[in-house]
XYZ file of N, CA and C in Angstrom:
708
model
N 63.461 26.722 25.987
C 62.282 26.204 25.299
C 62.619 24.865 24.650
N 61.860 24.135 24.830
C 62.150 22.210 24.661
C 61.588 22.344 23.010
N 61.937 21.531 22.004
C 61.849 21.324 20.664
C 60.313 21.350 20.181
N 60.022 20.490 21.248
C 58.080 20.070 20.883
C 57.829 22.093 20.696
N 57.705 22.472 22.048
C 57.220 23.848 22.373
C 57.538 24.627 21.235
N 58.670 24.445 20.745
C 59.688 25.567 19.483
C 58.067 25.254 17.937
N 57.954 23.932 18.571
C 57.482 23.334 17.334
C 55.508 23.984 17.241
N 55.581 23.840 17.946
C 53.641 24.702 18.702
C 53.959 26.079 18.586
N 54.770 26.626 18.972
C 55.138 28.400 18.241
C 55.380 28.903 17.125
N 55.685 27.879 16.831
C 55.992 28.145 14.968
C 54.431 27.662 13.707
N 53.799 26.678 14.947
C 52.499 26.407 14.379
C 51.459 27.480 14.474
N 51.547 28.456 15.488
C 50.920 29.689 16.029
C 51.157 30.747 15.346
N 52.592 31.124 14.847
C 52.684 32.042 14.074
C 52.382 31.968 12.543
N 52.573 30.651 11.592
C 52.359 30.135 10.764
C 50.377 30.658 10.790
N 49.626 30.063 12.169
C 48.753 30.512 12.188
C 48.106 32.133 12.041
N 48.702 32.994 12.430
C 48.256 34.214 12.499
C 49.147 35.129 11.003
N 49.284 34.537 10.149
C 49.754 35.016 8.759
C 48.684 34.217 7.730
N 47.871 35.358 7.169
C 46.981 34.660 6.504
C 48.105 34.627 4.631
N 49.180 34.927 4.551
C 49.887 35.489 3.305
C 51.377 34.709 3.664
N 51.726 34.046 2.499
C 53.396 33.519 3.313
C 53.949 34.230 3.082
N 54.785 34.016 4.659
C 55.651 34.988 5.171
C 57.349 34.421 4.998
N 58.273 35.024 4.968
C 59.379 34.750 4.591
C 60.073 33.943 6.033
N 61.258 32.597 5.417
C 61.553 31.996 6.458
C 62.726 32.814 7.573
N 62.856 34.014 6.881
C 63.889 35.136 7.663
C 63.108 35.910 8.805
N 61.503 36.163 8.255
C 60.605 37.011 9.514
C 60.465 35.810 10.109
N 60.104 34.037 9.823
C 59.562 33.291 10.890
C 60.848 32.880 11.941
N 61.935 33.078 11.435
C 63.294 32.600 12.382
C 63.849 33.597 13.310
N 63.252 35.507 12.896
C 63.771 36.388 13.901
C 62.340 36.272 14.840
N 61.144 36.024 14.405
C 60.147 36.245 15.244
C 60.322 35.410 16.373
N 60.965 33.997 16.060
C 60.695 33.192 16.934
C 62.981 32.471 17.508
N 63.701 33.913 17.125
C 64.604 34.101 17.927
C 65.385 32.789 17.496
N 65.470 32.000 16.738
C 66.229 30.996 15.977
C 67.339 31.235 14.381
N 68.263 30.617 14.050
C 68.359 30.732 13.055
C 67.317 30.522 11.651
N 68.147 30.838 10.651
C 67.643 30.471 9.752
C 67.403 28.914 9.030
N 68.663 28.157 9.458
C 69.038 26.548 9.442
C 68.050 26.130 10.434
N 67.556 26.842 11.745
C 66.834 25.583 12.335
C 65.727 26.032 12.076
N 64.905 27.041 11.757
C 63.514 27.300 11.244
C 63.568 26.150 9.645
N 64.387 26.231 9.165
C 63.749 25.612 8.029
C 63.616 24.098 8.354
N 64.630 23.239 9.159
C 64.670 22.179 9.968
C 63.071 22.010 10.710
N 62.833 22.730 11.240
C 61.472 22.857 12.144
C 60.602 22.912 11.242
N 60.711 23.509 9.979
C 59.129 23.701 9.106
C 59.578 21.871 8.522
N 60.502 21.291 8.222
C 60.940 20.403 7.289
C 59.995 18.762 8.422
N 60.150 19.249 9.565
C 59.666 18.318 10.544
C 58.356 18.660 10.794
N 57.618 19.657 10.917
C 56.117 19.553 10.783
C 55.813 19.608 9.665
N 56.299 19.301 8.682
C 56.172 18.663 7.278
C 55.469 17.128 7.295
N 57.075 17.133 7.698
C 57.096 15.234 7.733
C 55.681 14.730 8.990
N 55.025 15.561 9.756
C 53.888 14.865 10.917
C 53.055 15.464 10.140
N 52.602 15.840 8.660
C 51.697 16.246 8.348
C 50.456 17.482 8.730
N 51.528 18.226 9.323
C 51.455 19.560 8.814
C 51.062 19.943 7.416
N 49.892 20.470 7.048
C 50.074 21.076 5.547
C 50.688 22.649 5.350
N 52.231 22.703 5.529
C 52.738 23.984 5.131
C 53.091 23.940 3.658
N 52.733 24.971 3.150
C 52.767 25.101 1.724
C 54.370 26.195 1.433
N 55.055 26.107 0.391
C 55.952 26.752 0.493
C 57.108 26.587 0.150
N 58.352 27.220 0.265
C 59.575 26.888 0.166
C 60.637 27.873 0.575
N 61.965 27.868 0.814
C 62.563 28.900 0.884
C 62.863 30.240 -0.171
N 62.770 31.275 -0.019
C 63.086 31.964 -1.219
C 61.443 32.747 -1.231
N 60.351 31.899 -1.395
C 59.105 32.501 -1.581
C 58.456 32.676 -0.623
N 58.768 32.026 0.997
C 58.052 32.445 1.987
C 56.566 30.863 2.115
N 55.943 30.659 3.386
C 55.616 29.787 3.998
C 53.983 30.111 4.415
N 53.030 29.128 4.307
C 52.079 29.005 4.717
C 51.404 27.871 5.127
N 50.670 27.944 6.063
C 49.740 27.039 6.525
C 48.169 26.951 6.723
N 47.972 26.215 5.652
C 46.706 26.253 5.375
C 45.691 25.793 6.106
N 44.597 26.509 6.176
C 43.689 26.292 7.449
C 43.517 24.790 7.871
N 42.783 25.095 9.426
C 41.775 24.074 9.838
C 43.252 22.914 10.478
N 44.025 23.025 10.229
C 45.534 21.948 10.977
C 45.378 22.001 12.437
N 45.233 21.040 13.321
C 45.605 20.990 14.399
C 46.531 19.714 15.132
N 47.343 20.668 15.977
C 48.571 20.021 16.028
C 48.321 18.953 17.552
N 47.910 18.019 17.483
C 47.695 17.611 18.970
C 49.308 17.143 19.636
N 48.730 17.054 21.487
C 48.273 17.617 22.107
C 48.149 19.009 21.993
N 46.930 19.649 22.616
C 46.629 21.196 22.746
C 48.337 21.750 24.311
N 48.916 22.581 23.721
C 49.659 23.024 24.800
C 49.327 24.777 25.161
N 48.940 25.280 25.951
C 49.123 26.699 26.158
C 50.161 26.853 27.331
N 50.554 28.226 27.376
C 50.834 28.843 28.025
C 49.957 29.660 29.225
N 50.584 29.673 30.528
C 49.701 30.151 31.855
C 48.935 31.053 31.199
N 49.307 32.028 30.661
C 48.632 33.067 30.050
C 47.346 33.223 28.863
N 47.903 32.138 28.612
C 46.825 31.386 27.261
C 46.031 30.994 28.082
N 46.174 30.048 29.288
C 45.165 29.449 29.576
C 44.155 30.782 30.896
N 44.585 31.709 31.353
C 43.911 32.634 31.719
C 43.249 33.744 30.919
N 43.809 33.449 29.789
C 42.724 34.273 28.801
C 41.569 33.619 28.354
N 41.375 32.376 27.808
C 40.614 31.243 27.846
C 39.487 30.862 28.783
N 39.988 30.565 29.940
C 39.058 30.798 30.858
C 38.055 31.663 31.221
N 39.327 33.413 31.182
C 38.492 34.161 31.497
C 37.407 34.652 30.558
N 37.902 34.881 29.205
C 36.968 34.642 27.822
C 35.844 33.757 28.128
N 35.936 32.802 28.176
C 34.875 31.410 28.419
C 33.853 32.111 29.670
N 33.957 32.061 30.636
C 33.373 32.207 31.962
C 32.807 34.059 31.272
N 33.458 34.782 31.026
C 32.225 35.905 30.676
C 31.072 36.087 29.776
N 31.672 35.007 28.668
C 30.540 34.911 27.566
C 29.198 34.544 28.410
N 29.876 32.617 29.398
C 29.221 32.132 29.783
C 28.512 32.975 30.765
N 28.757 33.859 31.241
C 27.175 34.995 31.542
C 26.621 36.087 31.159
N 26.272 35.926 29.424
C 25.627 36.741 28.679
C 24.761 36.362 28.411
N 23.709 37.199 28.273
C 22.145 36.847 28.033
C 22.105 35.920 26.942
N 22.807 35.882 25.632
C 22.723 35.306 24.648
C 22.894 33.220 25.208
N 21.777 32.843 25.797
C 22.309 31.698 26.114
C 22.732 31.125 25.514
N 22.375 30.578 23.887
C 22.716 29.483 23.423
C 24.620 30.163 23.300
N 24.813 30.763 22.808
C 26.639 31.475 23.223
C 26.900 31.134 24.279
N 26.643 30.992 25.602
C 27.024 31.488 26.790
C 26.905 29.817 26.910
N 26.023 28.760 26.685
C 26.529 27.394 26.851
C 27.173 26.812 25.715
N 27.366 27.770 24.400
C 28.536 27.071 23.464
C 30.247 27.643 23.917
N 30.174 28.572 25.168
C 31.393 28.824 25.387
C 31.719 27.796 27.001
N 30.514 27.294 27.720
C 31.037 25.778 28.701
C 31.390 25.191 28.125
N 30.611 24.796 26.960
C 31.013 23.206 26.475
C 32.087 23.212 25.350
N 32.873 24.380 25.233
C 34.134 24.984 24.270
C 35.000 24.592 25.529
N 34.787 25.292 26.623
C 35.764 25.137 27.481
C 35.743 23.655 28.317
N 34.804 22.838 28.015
C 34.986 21.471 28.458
C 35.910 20.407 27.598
N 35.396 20.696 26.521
C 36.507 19.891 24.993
C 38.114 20.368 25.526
N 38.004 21.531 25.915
C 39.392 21.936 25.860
C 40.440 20.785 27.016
N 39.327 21.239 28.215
C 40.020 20.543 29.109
C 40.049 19.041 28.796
N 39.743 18.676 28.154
C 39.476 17.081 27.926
C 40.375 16.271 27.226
N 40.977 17.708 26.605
C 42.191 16.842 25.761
C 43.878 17.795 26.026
N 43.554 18.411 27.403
C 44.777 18.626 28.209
C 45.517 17.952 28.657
N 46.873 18.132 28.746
C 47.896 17.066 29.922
C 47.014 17.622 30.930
N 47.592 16.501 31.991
C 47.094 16.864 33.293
C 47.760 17.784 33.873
N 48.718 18.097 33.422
C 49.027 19.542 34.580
C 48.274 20.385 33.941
N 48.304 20.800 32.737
C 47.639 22.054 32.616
C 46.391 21.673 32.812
N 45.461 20.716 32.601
C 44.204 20.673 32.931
C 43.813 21.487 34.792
N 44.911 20.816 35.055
C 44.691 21.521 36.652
C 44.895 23.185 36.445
N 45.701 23.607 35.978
C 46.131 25.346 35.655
C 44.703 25.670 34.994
N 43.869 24.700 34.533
C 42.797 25.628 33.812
C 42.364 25.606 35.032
N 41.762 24.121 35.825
C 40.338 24.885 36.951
C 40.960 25.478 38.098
N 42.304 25.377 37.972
C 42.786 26.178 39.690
C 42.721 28.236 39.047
N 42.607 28.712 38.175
C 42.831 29.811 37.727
C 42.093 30.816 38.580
N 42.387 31.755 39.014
C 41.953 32.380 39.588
C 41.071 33.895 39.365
N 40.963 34.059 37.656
C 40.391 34.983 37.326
C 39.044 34.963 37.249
N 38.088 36.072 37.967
C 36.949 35.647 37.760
C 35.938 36.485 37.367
N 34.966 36.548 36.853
C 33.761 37.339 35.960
C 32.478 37.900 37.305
N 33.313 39.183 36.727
C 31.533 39.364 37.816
C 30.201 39.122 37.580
N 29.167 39.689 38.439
C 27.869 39.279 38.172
C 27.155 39.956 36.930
N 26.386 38.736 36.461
C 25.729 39.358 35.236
C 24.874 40.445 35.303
N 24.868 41.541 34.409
C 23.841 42.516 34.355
C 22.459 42.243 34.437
N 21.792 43.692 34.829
C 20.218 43.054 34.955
C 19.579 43.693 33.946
N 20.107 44.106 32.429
C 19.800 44.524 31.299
C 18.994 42.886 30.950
N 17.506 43.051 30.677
C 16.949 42.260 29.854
C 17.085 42.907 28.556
N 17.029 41.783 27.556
C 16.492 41.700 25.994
C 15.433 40.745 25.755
N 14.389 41.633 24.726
C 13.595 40.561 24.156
C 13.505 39.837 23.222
N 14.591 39.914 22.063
C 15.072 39.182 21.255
C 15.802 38.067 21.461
N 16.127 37.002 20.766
C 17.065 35.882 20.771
C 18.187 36.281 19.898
N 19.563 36.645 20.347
C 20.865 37.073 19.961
C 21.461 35.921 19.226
N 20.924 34.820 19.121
C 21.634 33.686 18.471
C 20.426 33.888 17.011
N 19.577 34.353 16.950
C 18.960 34.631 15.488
C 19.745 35.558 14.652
N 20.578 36.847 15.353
C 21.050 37.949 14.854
C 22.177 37.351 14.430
N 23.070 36.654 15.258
C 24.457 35.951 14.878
C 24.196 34.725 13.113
N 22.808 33.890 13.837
C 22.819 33.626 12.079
C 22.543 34.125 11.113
N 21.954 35.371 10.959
C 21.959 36.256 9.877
C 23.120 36.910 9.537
N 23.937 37.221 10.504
C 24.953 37.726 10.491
C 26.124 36.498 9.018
N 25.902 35.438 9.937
C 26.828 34.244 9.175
C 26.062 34.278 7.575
N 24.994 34.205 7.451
C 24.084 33.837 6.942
C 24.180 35.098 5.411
N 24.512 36.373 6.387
C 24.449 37.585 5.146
C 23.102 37.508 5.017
N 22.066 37.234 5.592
C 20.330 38.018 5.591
C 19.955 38.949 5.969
N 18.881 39.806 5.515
C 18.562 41.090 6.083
C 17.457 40.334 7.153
N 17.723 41.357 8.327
C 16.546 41.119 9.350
C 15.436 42.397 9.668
N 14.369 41.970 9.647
C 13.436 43.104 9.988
C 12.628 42.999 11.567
N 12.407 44.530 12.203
C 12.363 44.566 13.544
C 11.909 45.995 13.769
N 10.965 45.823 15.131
C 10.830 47.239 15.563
C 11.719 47.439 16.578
N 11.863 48.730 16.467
C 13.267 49.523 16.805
C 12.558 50.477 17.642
N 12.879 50.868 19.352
C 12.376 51.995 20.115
C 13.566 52.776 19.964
N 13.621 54.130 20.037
C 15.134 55.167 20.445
C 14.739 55.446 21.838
N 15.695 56.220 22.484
C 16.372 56.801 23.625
C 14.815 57.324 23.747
N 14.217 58.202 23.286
C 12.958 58.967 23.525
C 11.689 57.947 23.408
N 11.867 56.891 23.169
C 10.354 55.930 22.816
C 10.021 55.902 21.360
N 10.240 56.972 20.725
C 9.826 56.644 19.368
C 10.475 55.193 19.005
N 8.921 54.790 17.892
C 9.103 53.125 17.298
C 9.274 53.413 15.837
N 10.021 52.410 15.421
C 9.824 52.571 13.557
C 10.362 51.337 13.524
N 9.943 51.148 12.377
C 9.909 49.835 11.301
C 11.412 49.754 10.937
N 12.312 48.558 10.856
C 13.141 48.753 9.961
C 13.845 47.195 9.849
N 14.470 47.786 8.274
C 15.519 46.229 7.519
C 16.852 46.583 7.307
N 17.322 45.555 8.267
C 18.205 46.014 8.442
C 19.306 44.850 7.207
N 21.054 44.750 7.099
C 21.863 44.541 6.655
C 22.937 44.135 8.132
N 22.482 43.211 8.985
C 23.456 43.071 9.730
C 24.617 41.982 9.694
N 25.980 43.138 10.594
C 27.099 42.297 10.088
C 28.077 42.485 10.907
N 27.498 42.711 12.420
C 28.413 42.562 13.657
C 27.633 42.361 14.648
N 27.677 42.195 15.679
C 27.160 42.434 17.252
C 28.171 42.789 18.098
N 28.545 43.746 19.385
C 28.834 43.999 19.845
C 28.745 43.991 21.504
N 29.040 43.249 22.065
C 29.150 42.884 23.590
C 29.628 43.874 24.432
N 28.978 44.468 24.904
C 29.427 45.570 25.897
C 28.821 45.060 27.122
N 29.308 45.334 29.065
C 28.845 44.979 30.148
C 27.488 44.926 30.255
N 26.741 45.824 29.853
C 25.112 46.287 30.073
C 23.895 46.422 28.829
N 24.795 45.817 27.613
C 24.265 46.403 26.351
C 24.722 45.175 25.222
N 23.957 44.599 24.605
C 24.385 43.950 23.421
C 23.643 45.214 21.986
N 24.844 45.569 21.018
C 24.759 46.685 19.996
C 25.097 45.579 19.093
N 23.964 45.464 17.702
C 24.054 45.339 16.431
C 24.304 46.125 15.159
N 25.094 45.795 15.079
C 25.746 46.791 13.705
C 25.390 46.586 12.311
N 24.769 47.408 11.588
C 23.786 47.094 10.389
C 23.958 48.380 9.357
N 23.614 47.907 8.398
C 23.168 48.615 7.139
C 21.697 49.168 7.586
N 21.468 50.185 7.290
C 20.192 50.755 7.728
C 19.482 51.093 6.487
N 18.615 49.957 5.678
C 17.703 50.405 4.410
C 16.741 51.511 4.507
N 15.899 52.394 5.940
C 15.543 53.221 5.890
C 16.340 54.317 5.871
N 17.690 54.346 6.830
C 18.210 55.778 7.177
C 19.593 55.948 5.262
N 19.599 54.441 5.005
C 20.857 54.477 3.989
C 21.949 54.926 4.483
N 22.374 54.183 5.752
C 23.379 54.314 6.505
C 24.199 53.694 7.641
N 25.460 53.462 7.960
C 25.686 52.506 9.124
C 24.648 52.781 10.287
N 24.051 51.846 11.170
C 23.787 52.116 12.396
C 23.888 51.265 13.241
N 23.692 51.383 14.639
C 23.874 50.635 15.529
C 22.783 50.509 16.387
N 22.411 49.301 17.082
C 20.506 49.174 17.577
C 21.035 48.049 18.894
N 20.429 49.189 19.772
C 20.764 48.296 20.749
C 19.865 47.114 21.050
N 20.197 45.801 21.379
C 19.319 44.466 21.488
C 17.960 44.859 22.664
N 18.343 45.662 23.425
C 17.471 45.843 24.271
C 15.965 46.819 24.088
N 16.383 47.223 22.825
C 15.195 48.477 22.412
C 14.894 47.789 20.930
N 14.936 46.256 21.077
C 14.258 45.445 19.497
C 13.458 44.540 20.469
N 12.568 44.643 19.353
C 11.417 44.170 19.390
C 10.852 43.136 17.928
N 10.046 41.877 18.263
C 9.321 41.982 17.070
C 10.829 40.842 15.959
N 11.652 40.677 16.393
C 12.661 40.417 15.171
C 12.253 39.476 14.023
N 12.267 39.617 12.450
C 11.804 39.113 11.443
C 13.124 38.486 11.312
N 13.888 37.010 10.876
C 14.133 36.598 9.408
C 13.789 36.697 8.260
N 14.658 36.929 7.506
C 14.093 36.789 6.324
C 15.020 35.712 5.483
N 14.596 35.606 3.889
C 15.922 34.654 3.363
C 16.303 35.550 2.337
N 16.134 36.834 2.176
C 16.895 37.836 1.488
C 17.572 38.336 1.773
N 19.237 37.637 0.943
C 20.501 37.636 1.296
C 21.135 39.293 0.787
N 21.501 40.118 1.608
C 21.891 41.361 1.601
C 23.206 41.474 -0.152
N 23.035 42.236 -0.793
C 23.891 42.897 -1.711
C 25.260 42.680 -1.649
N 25.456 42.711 -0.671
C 27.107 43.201 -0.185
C 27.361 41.894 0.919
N 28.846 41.838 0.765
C 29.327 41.074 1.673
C 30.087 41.576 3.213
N 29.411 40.806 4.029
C 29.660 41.393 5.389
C 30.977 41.908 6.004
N 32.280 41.314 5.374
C 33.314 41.838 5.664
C 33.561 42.691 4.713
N 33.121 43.281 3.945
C 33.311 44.193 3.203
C 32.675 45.688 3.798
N 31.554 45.461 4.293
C 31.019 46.220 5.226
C 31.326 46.641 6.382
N 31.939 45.549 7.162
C 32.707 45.537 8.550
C 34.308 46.605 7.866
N 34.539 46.552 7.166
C 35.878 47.191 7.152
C 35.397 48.726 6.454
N 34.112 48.326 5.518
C 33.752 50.390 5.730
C 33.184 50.678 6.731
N 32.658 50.126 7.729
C 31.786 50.990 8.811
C 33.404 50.993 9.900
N 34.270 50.445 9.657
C 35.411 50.881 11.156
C 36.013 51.806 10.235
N 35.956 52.123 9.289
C 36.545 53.295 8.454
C 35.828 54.741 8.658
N 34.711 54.307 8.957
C 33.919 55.697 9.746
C 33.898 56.344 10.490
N 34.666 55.005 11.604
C 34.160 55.172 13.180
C 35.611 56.864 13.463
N 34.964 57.516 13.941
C 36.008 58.988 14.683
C 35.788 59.723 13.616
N 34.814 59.535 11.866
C 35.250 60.486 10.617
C 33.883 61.294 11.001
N 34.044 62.424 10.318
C 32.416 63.165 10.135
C 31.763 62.410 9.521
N 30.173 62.856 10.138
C 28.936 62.090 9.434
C 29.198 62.562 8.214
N 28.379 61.798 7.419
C 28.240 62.216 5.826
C 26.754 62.821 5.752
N 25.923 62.431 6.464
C 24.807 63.440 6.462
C 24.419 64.286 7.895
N 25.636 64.807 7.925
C 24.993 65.891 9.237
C 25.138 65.146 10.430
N 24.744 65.712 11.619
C 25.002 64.541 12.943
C 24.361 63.000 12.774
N 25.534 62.686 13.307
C 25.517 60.955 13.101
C 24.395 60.187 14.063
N 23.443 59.603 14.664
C 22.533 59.117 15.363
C 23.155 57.787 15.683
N 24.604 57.595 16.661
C 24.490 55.905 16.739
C 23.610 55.252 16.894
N 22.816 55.409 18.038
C 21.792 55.009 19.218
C 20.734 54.594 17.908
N 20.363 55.287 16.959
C 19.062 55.430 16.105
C 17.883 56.221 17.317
């Protein structure tokens, strides 16, 4: 592994530690001593890197840094692609052309070899489902960001319709199915609504109680536990 590369791996792991981490876990993770990890943090120092830190207390890097040129690995760049190219055929269009034109920036500021490793790749996305929705999935995503409750009619599995406000604070991409994950103000409970059985979708600008990752980490705390009121209704 050439110095630059040592130097983009250590920017990656730096990346995926939101808490500093000690310069003893960043020098076994990345199979170096301890003298040349601190050498390596001391030099993406000096190119303005913002790592915060020191020896003794452990190392961080504070968001939003990017280290140009972009370098991946074959593997990086077949996950990328293939990521990109499936979004890009999900009903949710405005997603599905913010993941072309994600994957056009990318290539744009590639060396040229890897620019070629992106379009020669050979992984490819099958055909899109013939699940319509009648909602716009890029309204749900800004409420989502947004922390607004949205209101909507809701069909179940049997046809029954009902009214409801919801607290949403995920979406879920499955092959045949886009599932929104919500606070349910009628049932007073997690639920899940599939995009394809909404109807009708309201904005509103009444910003939900609770904060969405706070929610996202009690509703996966649920997921496999007993209902709390009797059988659980994902579907609604």
């Amino acid at each position: 592994m050439s110095r630059s590369e040592r130097l983009l791996d250590l920017v990656q792991i730096l990346r995926r530690h939101r808490r500093p981490v000690s310069g003893r876990t960043l020098a076994d993770e990345m199979g170096v001593s301890i003298r040349t990890l601190y050498r390596d943090i001391a030099t993406l120092q000096g190119q303005g890197a913002p790592i915060e830190g020191e020896a003794g207390l452990g190392y961080v890097l504070k968001p939003g840094f990017m280290l140009p040129p972009l370098m991946f690995t074959d593997e990086e760049i077949e996950a990328i692609v293939l990521g990109s190219r499936w979004v890009a055929k999900q009903p949710d269009k405005r997603l599905a052309t913010a993941a072309t034109d994600a994957l056009a920036k990318i290539a744009a500021v590639l060396p040229d070899d890897l620019r070629e490793d992106l379009d020669a790749t050979t992984l490819l996305v099958g055909p899109r489902s013939d699940s319509v929705e009648t909602i716009d999935l890029g309204v749900v995503r800004q409420a989502i960001r947004d922390e607004r409750k949205l209101g909507f009619l809701y069909r179940d599995a049997g046809g029954s319709a009902s009214e409801r406000l919801v607290w949403p604070f995920a979406l879920s991409f499955f092959d045949k199915v886009r599932v929104m994950v919500a606070w349910c103000e009628m049932r007073q409970d997690f639920r899940h609504f599939r995009a394809d059985r909404m109807s009708g979708l309201t904005t509103t600008e009444i910003r939900y109680p609770r904060r969405r990752l706070a929610m996202l980490k009690e509703w996966r705390a649920t997921l496999g536990a007993p209902a709390r009121n009797g059988a659980k209704d994902t579907s609604v």
